Structure formats: structure tokens, C-alpha cells
mmCIF file of C-alpha atoms in Angstrom:
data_model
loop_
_atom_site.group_PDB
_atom_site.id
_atom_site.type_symbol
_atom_site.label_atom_id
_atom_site.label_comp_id
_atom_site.label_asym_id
_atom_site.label_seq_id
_atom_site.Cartn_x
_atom_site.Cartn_y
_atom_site.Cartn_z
ATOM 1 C CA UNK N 1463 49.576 -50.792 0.643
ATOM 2 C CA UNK N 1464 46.949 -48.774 -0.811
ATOM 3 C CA UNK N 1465 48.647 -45.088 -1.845
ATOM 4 C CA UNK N 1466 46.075 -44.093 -4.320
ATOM 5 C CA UNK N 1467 42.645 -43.217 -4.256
ATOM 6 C CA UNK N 1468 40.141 -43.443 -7.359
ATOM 7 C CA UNK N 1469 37.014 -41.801 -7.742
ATOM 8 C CA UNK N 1470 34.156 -41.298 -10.371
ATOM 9 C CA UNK N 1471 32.782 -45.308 -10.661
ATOM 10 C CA UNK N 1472 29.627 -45.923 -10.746
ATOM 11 C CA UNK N 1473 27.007 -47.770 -13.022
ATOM 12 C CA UNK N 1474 26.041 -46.324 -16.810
ATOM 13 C CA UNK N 1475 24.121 -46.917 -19.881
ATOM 14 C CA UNK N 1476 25.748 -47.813 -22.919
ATOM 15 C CA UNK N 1477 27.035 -44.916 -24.916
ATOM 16 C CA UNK N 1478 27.389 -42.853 -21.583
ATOM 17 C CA UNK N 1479 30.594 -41.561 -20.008
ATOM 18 C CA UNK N 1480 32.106 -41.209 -17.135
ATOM 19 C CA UNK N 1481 35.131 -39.658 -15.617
ATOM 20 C CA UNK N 1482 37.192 -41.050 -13.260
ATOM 21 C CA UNK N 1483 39.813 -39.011 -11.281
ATOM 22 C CA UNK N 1484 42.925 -40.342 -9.139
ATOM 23 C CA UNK N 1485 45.188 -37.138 -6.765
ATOM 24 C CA UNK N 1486 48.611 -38.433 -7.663
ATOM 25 C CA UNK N 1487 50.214 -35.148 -5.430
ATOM 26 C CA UNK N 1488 54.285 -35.898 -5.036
ATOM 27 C CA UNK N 1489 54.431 -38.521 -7.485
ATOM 28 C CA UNK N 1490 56.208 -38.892 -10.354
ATOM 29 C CA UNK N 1491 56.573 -41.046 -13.472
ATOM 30 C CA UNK N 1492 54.278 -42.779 -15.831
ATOM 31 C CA UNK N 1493 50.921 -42.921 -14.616
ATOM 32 C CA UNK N 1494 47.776 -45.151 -15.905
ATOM 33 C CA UNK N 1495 45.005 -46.668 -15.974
ATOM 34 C CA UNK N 1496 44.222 -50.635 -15.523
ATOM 35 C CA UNK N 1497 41.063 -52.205 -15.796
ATOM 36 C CA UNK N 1498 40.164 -55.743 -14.240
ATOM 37 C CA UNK N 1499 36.924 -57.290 -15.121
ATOM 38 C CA UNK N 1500 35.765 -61.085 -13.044
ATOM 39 C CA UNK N 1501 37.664 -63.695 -14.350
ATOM 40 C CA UNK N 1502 40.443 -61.628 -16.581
ATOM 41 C CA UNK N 1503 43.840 -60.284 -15.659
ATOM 42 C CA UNK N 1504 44.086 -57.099 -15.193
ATOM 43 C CA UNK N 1505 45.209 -54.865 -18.330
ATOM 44 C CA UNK N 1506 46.677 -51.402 -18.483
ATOM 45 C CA UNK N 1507 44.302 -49.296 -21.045
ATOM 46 C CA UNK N 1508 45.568 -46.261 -20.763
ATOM 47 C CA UNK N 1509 49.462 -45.172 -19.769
ATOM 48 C CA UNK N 1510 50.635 -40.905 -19.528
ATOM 49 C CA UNK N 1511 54.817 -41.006 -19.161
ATOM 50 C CA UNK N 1512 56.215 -38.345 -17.505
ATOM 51 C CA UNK N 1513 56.601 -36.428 -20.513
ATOM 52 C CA UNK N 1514 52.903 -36.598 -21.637
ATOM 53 C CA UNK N 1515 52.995 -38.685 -23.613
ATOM 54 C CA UNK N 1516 49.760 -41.157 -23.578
ATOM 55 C CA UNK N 1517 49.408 -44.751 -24.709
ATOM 56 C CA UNK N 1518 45.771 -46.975 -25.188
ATOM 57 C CA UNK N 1519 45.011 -49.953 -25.735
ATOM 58 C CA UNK N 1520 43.197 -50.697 -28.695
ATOM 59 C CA UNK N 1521 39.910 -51.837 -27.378
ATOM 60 C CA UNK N 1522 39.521 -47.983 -25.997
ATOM 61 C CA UNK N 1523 41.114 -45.895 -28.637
ATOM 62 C CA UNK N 1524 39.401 -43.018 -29.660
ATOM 63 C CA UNK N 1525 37.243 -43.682 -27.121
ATOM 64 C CA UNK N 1526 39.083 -43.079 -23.585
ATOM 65 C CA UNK N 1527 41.489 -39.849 -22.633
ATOM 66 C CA UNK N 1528 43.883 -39.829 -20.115
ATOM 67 C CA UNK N 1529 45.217 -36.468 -18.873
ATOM 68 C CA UNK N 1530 46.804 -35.000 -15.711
ATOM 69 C CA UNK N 1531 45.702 -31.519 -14.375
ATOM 70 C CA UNK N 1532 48.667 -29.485 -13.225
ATOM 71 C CA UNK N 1533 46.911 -27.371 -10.541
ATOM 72 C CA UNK N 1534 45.552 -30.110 -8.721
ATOM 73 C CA UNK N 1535 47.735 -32.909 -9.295
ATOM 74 C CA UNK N 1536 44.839 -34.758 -10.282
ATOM 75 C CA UNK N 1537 44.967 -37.724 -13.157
ATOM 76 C CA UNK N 1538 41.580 -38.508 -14.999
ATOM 77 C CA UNK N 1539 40.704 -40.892 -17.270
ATOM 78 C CA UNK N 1540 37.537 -39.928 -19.356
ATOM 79 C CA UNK N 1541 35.314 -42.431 -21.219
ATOM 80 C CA UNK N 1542 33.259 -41.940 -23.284
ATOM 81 C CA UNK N 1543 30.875 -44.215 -25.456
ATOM 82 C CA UNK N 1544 30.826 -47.031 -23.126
ATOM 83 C CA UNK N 1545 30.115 -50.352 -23.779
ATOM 84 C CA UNK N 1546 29.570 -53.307 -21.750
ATOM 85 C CA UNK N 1547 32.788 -54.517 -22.612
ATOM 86 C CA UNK N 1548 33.935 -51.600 -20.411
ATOM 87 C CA UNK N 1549 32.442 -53.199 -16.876
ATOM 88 C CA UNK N 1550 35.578 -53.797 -14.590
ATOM 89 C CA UNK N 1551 37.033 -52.965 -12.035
ATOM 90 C CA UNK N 1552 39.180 -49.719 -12.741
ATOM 91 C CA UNK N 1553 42.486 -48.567 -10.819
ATOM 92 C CA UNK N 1554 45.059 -46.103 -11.332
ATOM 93 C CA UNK N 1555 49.094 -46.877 -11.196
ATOM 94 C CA UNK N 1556 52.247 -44.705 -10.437
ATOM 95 C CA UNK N 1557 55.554 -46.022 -12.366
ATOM 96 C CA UNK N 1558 58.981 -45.191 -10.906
ATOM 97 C CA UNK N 1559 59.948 -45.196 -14.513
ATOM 98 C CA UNK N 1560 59.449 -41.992 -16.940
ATOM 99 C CA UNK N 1561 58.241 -44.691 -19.255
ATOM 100 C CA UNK N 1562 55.136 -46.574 -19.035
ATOM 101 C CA UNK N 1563 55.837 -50.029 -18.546
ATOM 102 C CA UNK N 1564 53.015 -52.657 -20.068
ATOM 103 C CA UNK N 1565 52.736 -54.674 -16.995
ATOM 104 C CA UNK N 1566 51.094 -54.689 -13.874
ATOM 105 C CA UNK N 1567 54.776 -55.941 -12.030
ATOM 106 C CA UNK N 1568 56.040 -52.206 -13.383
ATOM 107 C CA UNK N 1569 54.067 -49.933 -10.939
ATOM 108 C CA UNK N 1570 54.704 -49.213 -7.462
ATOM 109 C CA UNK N 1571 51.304 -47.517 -6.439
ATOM 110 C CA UNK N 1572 48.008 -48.161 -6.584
ATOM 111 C CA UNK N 1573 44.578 -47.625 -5.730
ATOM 112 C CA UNK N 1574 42.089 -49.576 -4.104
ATOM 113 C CA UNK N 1575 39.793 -49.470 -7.320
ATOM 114 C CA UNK N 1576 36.626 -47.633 -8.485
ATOM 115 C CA UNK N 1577 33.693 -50.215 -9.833
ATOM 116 C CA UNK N 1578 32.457 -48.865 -13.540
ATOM 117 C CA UNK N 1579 29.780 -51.234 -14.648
ATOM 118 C CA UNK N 1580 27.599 -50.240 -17.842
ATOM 119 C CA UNK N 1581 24.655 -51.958 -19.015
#
């Protein structure tokens, strides 16, 4: 099943940023970000528990936010100073935990995925 919806792909130069946004209305629990890229398993890069507290990995710290807006129940992960390391496939994740788990086997819902390709 596909209970999420991603938005904001798309193709950038390096150094660029984009924003991608995921309506997570009537969920609750740790929410994040994944990233799958052609021929890699899929890796969580950025996590938000229920509590707000956030989580990267290291390959986007510093450079990637992830934040939830309260009035429209919207999650976003912002990126900025993209590199071509960064082309995947990105998806956002529900958790029925509070805490983030690490691994893809720990999340209930997901999207479909949004393409983010920079060159």
C-alpha cells in the first residue's frame, strides 16, 4: 500500500536545493526520510521522533533539515548544497514507534517516492 505522498523531486545543479514535502495528516510517531539510489539499499538520512527530536546521517549533516509544520501536517525535508552523491530515489516513512527506528523493516507507511537527481 502506498499511504504517503512525496512531493518537491526534480533534477538540480550541484550546490542547489530543494525541498521536498510529504502531508503526514493523522499520523503519528517518528517520521523520516530514506533515500534509495540504483543499485544501493535504501538508507534512512533523516529521522524526526515524535518528540522532535531529529536524527541524520552523516553523509547529509549540516547539510539536510527535517521539520514538520504543525498547521498543515506537512513533513519537509530541505537540502541544501547538493551533490551528486545526493541522486536517489527519496521517500518519506511513518513509525508506529515514538522512536525512530534505523531500519527500513521499522516503518509502516510510505510513499511512492519523489526522483531528486543533481548533476
Amino acid at each position: 500500500d502506498v499511504q504517503l505522498v512525496e512531493s518537491g523531486g526534480g533534477s538540480v545543479q550541484a550546490g542547489g536545493s530543494l525541498r521536498l514535502s510529504c502531508p503526514v495528516r493523522g499520523y503519528i510517531g517518528c517520521m523520516a526520510w530514506f533515500r534509495q539510489a540504483p543499485g544501493k539499499e535504501r538508507e534512512r538520512v533523516a529521522a524526526r521522533d515524535y518528540d522532535g527530536v531529529t536524527n541524520y546521517a552523516a553523509s547529509v549533516q549540516g547539510r539536510f533539515t527535517i521539520s514538520k509544520d504543525g498547521a498543515s501536517d506537512t513533513l519537509y525535508l530541505q537540502m541544501n548544497s547538493l551533490k551528486a552523491e545526493d541522486t536517489a530515489m527519496y521517500y518519506c516513512a511513518v513509525s508506529l514507534e515514538y522512536r525512530c527506528p534505523l531500519w527500513t523493516r521499522g516503518y509502516k507507511y510510505w510513499g511512492r517516492g519523489t526522483q531528486v537527481t543533481v548533476s
